[in-house]
Short mmCIF file of C-alpha atoms in Angstrom, two decimals:
data_model
loop_
_atom_site.label_atom_id
_atom_site.label_comp_id
_atom_site.label_asym_id
_atom_site.label_seq_id
_atom_site.Cartn_x
_atom_site.Cartn_y
_atom_site.Cartn_z
CA MET O 1018 33.94 18.28 31.19
CA LEU O 1019 32.74 21.81 31.84
CA GLN O 1020 29.90 21.78 29.36
CA ARG O 1021 28.39 18.70 30.97
CA ASN O 1022 29.13 19.31 34.63
CA ILE O 1023 28.02 22.93 34.88
CA LEU O 1024 24.47 21.76 34.26
CA ILE O 1025 22.47 21.20 37.29
CA PHE O 1026 21.05 19.58 38.45
CA ALA O 1027 19.45 18.91 36.33
CA LEU O 1028 20.02 16.84 40.01
CA ILE O 1029 19.59 13.20 38.72
CA LEU O 1030 19.06 12.36 38.52
CA PHE O 1031 19.33 8.68 40.75
CA THR O 1032 20.33 0.47 45.65
CA ALA O 1033 20.11 -3.47 48.01
CA PHE O 1034 17.04 -3.55 45.65
CA PHE O 1035 13.47 -3.45 46.98
CA PRO O 1036 11.07 -6.27 46.21
CA ALA O 1037 8.53 -3.87 44.70
CA PRO O 1038 9.81 -2.18 41.52
CA GLU O 1039 8.27 1.19 42.39
CA ALA O 1040 6.87 2.67 45.58
CA PHE O 1041 5.09 5.98 45.03
CA CYS O 1042 4.42 8.21 48.02
CA SER O 1043 1.01 9.05 46.48
CA ALA O 1044 -0.85 8.62 43.20
CA PRO O 1045 1.86 9.48 40.63
CA GLU O 1046 -0.47 11.37 38.30
CA GLU O 1047 -1.76 13.64 41.07
CA LYS O 1048 1.72 14.28 42.46
CA ALA O 1049 3.23 14.89 39.02
CA ALA O 1050 0.53 17.45 38.22
CA SER O 1051 1.50 19.39 41.35
CA PHE O 1052 4.86 20.18 39.72
CA ILE O 1053 3.22 22.17 36.90
CA GLY O 1054 4.01 25.88 37.15
CA GLU O 1055 7.14 25.37 39.22
CA GLU O 1056 10.27 27.34 38.27
CA ALA O 1057 13.51 26.83 40.19
CA ARG O 1058 16.66 28.89 39.60
CA TYR O 1059 20.18 27.94 40.64
CA ASP O 1060 23.55 29.60 41.13
CA VAL O 1061 26.28 27.33 39.77
CA SER O 1062 29.88 27.38 41.00
CA TRP O 1063 33.02 25.47 40.07
CA SER O 1064 35.18 24.67 43.09
CA GLY O 1065 33.89 27.78 44.84
CA VAL O 1066 34.11 30.14 41.83
CA ALA O 1067 30.88 31.52 40.31
CA ALA O 1068 30.43 29.77 36.96
CA GLY O 1069 26.90 30.41 35.71
CA THR O 1070 23.20 29.91 36.26
CA ALA O 1071 20.59 27.25 35.62
CA LYS O 1072 16.81 27.13 35.57
CA LEU O 1073 14.30 24.27 35.81
CA THR O 1074 10.66 24.75 34.81
CA VAL O 1075 7.60 22.52 34.62
CA LYS O 1076 4.70 23.15 32.23
CA SER O 1077 1.71 21.37 30.74
CA GLY O 1078 2.50 19.56 27.50
CA GLU O 1079 0.45 18.26 24.60
CA SER O 1080 -2.16 15.53 25.06
CA GLY O 1081 -2.09 15.83 28.84
CA GLN O 1082 1.64 15.26 29.13
CA ILE O 1083 3.96 17.17 31.46
CA ARG O 1084 6.98 19.02 30.07
CA PHE O 1085 10.21 19.63 32.01
CA ASN O 1086 12.77 22.17 30.81
CA ALA O 1087 16.32 22.82 31.99
CA ILE O 1088 18.54 25.67 30.79
CA ALA O 1089 22.18 26.26 31.76
CA LYS O 1090 24.48 29.13 30.85
CA THR O 1091 28.04 30.08 31.71
CA ASN O 1092 28.77 33.61 32.90
CA SER O 1093 31.06 35.98 31.00
CA GLY O 1094 34.13 34.94 33.01
CA VAL O 1095 33.86 31.19 32.60
CA GLY O 1096 32.37 31.69 29.14
CA ILE O 1097 35.75 32.93 27.94
CA LEU O 1098 37.18 29.52 28.79
CA TYR O 1099 34.15 27.53 27.69
CA PRO O 1100 30.94 29.10 26.31
CA LEU O 1101 27.77 27.23 27.16
CA ASN O 1102 24.10 27.82 26.44
CA VAL O 1103 22.20 24.52 26.50
CA LYS O 1104 18.56 23.57 26.85
CA TYR O 1105 17.09 20.20 27.80
CA GLU O 1106 13.44 19.21 27.44
CA SER O 1107 11.65 16.12 28.68
CA ASN O 1108 8.02 15.05 28.17
CA ILE O 1109 6.38 12.39 30.32
CA ASN O 1110 3.07 10.61 30.67
CA PRO O 1111 1.86 11.58 34.19
CA ALA O 1112 -0.02 8.29 34.66
CA ASP O 1113 3.19 6.27 35.00
CA PHE O 1114 5.84 9.01 34.72
CA GLY O 1115 7.25 7.24 31.65
CA SER O 1116 9.30 9.28 29.18
CA THR O 1117 7.92 10.09 25.74
CA LEU O 1118 10.50 12.64 24.53
CA PHE O 1119 13.95 13.92 25.56
CA THR O 1120 15.80 16.64 23.64
CA THR O 1121 19.05 18.59 23.94
CA SER O 1122 19.84 21.72 21.97
CA GLY O 1123 22.32 24.56 22.04
CA LYS O 1124 26.03 25.25 22.04
CA GLU O 1125 28.50 23.37 24.19
CA GLY O 1126 32.08 24.68 24.02
CA TRP O 1127 33.67 25.92 20.82
CA GLY O 1128 31.99 23.44 18.51
CA ASP O 1129 28.87 23.91 16.43
CA GLU O 1130 25.40 23.94 17.91
CA VAL O 1131 23.97 20.44 18.24
CA GLU O 1132 20.42 19.12 18.44
CA ARG O 1133 19.68 15.69 19.91
CA ARG O 1134 16.25 14.12 20.13
CA VAL O 1135 15.12 10.85 21.71
CA GLU O 1136 11.59 9.62 21.02
CA PHE O 1137 10.19 6.93 23.33
CA ALA O 1138 7.33 4.85 21.94
CA GLY O 1139 6.22 1.45 23.14
CA ALA O 1140 9.15 -0.94 23.45
CA GLU O 1141 11.70 1.19 21.59
CA SER O 1142 13.35 4.57 21.47
CA LYS O 1143 14.78 6.42 18.47
CA TYR O 1144 17.82 8.68 18.81
CA TYR O 1145 18.29 11.56 16.35
CA LYS O 1146 21.27 13.88 16.04
CA ASP O 1147 20.82 17.06 13.99
CA GLY O 1148 17.67 15.55 12.50
CA LYS O 1149 19.25 12.26 11.41
CA LEU O 1150 18.27 8.92 12.94
CA LYS O 1151 21.35 7.48 14.62
CA LYS O 1152 20.09 4.59 16.74
CA THR O 1153 16.99 2.57 17.57
CA LEU O 1154 17.02 0.95 21.00
CA GLU O 1155 14.85 -1.63 22.73
CA ILE O 1156 13.61 -0.25 26.06
CA PRO O 1157 11.63 -1.52 29.08
CA PRO O 1158 8.20 -0.01 29.86
CA ASP O 1159 9.33 1.80 33.02
CA VAL O 1160 12.33 3.68 31.58
CA ARG O 1161 12.91 7.39 32.19
CA ASP O 1162 15.25 9.98 30.75
CA PRO O 1163 18.01 11.92 32.60
CA LEU O 1164 15.90 15.04 33.20
CA SER O 1165 12.56 13.52 34.18
CA MET O 1166 14.41 11.13 36.49
CA ILE O 1167 15.12 14.02 38.86
CA TYR O 1168 11.41 14.67 39.27
CA TYR O 1169 10.70 10.96 39.54
CA PHE O 1170 12.89 10.89 42.65
CA ARG O 1171 10.54 13.48 44.13
CA LEU O 1172 7.60 11.10 43.70
CA VAL O 1173 8.84 7.86 45.18
CA THR O 1174 9.05 6.82 48.80
CA LEU O 1175 12.73 6.98 49.64
CA PRO O 1176 14.26 4.05 51.51
CA GLU O 1177 15.88 4.33 54.91
CA GLU O 1178 19.34 5.78 55.32
CA GLY O 1179 21.97 3.49 53.85
CA ARG O 1180 19.46 1.64 51.67
CA THR O 1181 18.99 1.95 47.91
CA PHE O 1182 16.20 2.33 45.36
CA PRO O 1183 16.35 0.90 41.79
CA PHE O 1184 15.42 2.68 38.57
CA LYS O 1185 15.93 2.37 34.81
CA ILE O 1186 17.27 5.25 32.75
CA ALA O 1187 17.86 5.77 29.02
CA ASP O 1188 19.46 8.54 26.96
CA GLY O 1189 18.80 7.17 23.46
CA LYS O 1190 22.20 5.52 23.23
CA SER O 1191 21.84 2.99 26.06
CA VAL O 1192 19.58 1.74 28.86
CA VAL O 1193 21.02 1.05 32.31
CA ASP O 1194 19.86 -0.09 35.72
CA GLY O 1195 20.60 2.69 38.17
CA THR O 1196 20.36 2.99 41.92
CA LEU O 1197 19.59 5.85 44.29
CA LYS O 1198 21.25 5.57 47.68
CA VAL O 1199 20.06 7.58 50.68
CA LEU O 1200 23.11 8.89 52.56
CA GLY O 1201 21.43 10.77 55.39
CA ARG O 1202 19.96 14.09 56.49
CA GLU O 1203 21.86 17.37 56.47
CA LYS O 1204 21.40 21.10 56.80
CA VAL O 1205 22.20 23.12 53.66
CA LYS O 1206 22.71 26.88 53.26
CA THR O 1207 21.38 28.50 50.07
CA PRO O 1208 20.65 32.05 48.88
CA LEU O 1209 17.05 31.36 49.98
CA GLY O 1210 18.08 30.36 53.49
CA GLU O 1211 18.92 27.12 55.25
CA PHE O 1212 17.07 23.86 54.58
CA LYS O 1213 16.73 20.51 56.25
CA THR O 1214 17.53 18.06 53.47
CA VAL O 1215 17.85 14.41 52.51
CA LYS O 1216 21.16 13.68 50.76
CA VAL O 1217 21.13 11.02 48.05
CA GLU O 1218 23.61 9.60 45.54
CA PRO O 1219 22.34 8.58 42.09
CA GLN O 1220 24.44 5.91 40.39
CA MET O 1221 23.92 5.21 36.68
CA LYS O 1222 27.08 3.92 35.05
CA GLY O 1223 27.23 4.46 31.33
CA ILE O 1224 24.88 7.46 31.22
CA LYS O 1225 26.06 10.97 31.97
CA GLY O 1226 22.64 12.58 32.15
CA ILE O 1227 22.16 16.32 32.51
CA PHE O 1228 24.57 16.35 35.44
CA GLY O 1229 27.32 15.30 33.09
CA LYS O 1230 29.32 13.33 35.59
CA SER O 1231 31.88 10.88 34.26
CA PRO O 1232 31.16 7.16 34.84
CA ASP O 1233 33.59 6.92 37.77
CA ALA O 1234 32.78 10.25 39.43
CA HIS O 1235 30.37 10.86 42.30
CA MET O 1236 27.25 12.98 42.21
CA TYR O 1237 25.04 14.02 45.12
CA ILE O 1238 21.61 15.65 45.35
CA TRP O 1239 20.09 17.29 48.43
CA PHE O 1240 16.26 17.29 48.46
CA SER O 1241 14.26 19.32 50.95
CA ASP O 1242 13.16 17.02 53.78
CA ASP O 1243 9.41 17.55 53.31
CA ASP O 1244 6.57 16.47 51.04
CA ARG O 1245 7.63 18.87 48.24
CA ARG O 1246 11.15 17.41 48.10
CA LEU O 1247 12.57 20.43 46.28
CA MET O 1248 16.01 20.04 44.77
CA VAL O 1249 18.07 22.30 47.02
CA LYS O 1250 21.64 21.44 46.01
CA ILE O 1251 23.59 19.34 43.53
CA LEU O 1252 27.28 18.49 43.62
CA SER O 1253 28.96 16.75 40.70
CA GLU O 1254 32.62 15.77 40.76
CA VAL O 1255 34.72 16.39 37.67
CA SER O 1256 38.31 15.61 36.74
CA VAL O 1257 39.43 18.80 38.47
CA GLY O 1258 37.31 19.92 41.42
CA SER O 1259 33.52 19.82 41.41
CA PHE O 1260 30.46 21.78 40.32
CA THR O 1261 27.77 22.83 42.79
CA ALA O 1262 24.30 24.20 42.06
CA LEU O 1263 22.40 25.94 44.87
CA LEU O 1264 18.73 26.88 44.82
CA SER O 1265 18.56 30.67 44.52
CA GLY O 1266 15.02 31.38 43.35
CA LEU O 1267 11.63 29.68 43.31
CA GLN O 1268 8.26 30.46 41.74
CA GLY O 1269 5.04 28.49 41.52
CA ALA O 1270 5.88 26.41 44.58
CA THR O 1271 5.71 27.13 48.26
CA LEU O 1272 8.91 26.92 50.24
CA PRO O 1273 8.56 24.13 52.79
CA HIS O 1274 7.90 25.00 56.40
CA GLN O 1275 11.01 24.10 58.34
CA GLU O 1276 11.96 24.24 61.97
CA PRO O 1277 14.19 27.15 62.97
CA VAL O 1278 17.78 26.25 62.21
CA SER O 1279 18.76 26.77 65.85
CA GLU O 1280 16.51 23.85 66.81
CA LEU O 1281 18.12 21.42 64.39
CA PRO O 1282 20.69 18.94 65.68
CA ALA O 1283 24.32 19.56 64.82
CA LEU O 1284 25.45 17.83 61.64
CA LYS O 1285 28.51 15.76 61.06
CA GLU O 1286 31.12 17.29 58.79
CA GLU O 1287 30.32 16.49 55.15
CA ALA O 1288 32.64 14.03 53.45
CA ARG O 1289 32.31 16.12 50.30
#
């Protein structure tokens, strides 16, 4: 649905499984701290038609935690069909990148504003809707929420093309084993220029996440092919067409140095 799929991104976020449960490209706490101060803005389109904007920011949280925020809004044209102004927030412990809090607030469609809150503590999570406890769930120690999962993908060592990487994700209602498949390397045009990217496909049946894809739909994320692994593009299929978010602005992070586009090898035509 529009209210779910116009959201970026947050790209998750995100496998043959690897023997090791996690393979970080560097110390997770140090790498996670490097995200603080980053603000990425996106132009969102629906099957080629401008639909709205989105913004992802990273800030310091309480007690040494790291806080991720995602905001998505429809423009005046699409807003006539479906108004949207939603905010997501995720808090994580940088030592292991484990989730401690995940919230959703705002207006989706013509219904009333809704507030959802998931608190992660120890071996359980508690899901609240409009301030009322709705569900308590047993969770594994390495679980992550739909928003922080996107940044988690920027930390780990990605497998080779065609291989997969396992992860666990929870939204307060359920916990699932997901996989991240590396599809290959491609060149992507954005309002900020052209990027060399790594294209991946997160698969997490049963959880829609901030991308809002339906369980049977496909979602793809293009990360910059460098040590920053910026989220350059997201495509999420919906019942009619697809939503695409393209990086259009960046603050607090240096754009990766890339070879001139003319020196890059020609790419195969994208399947989607």
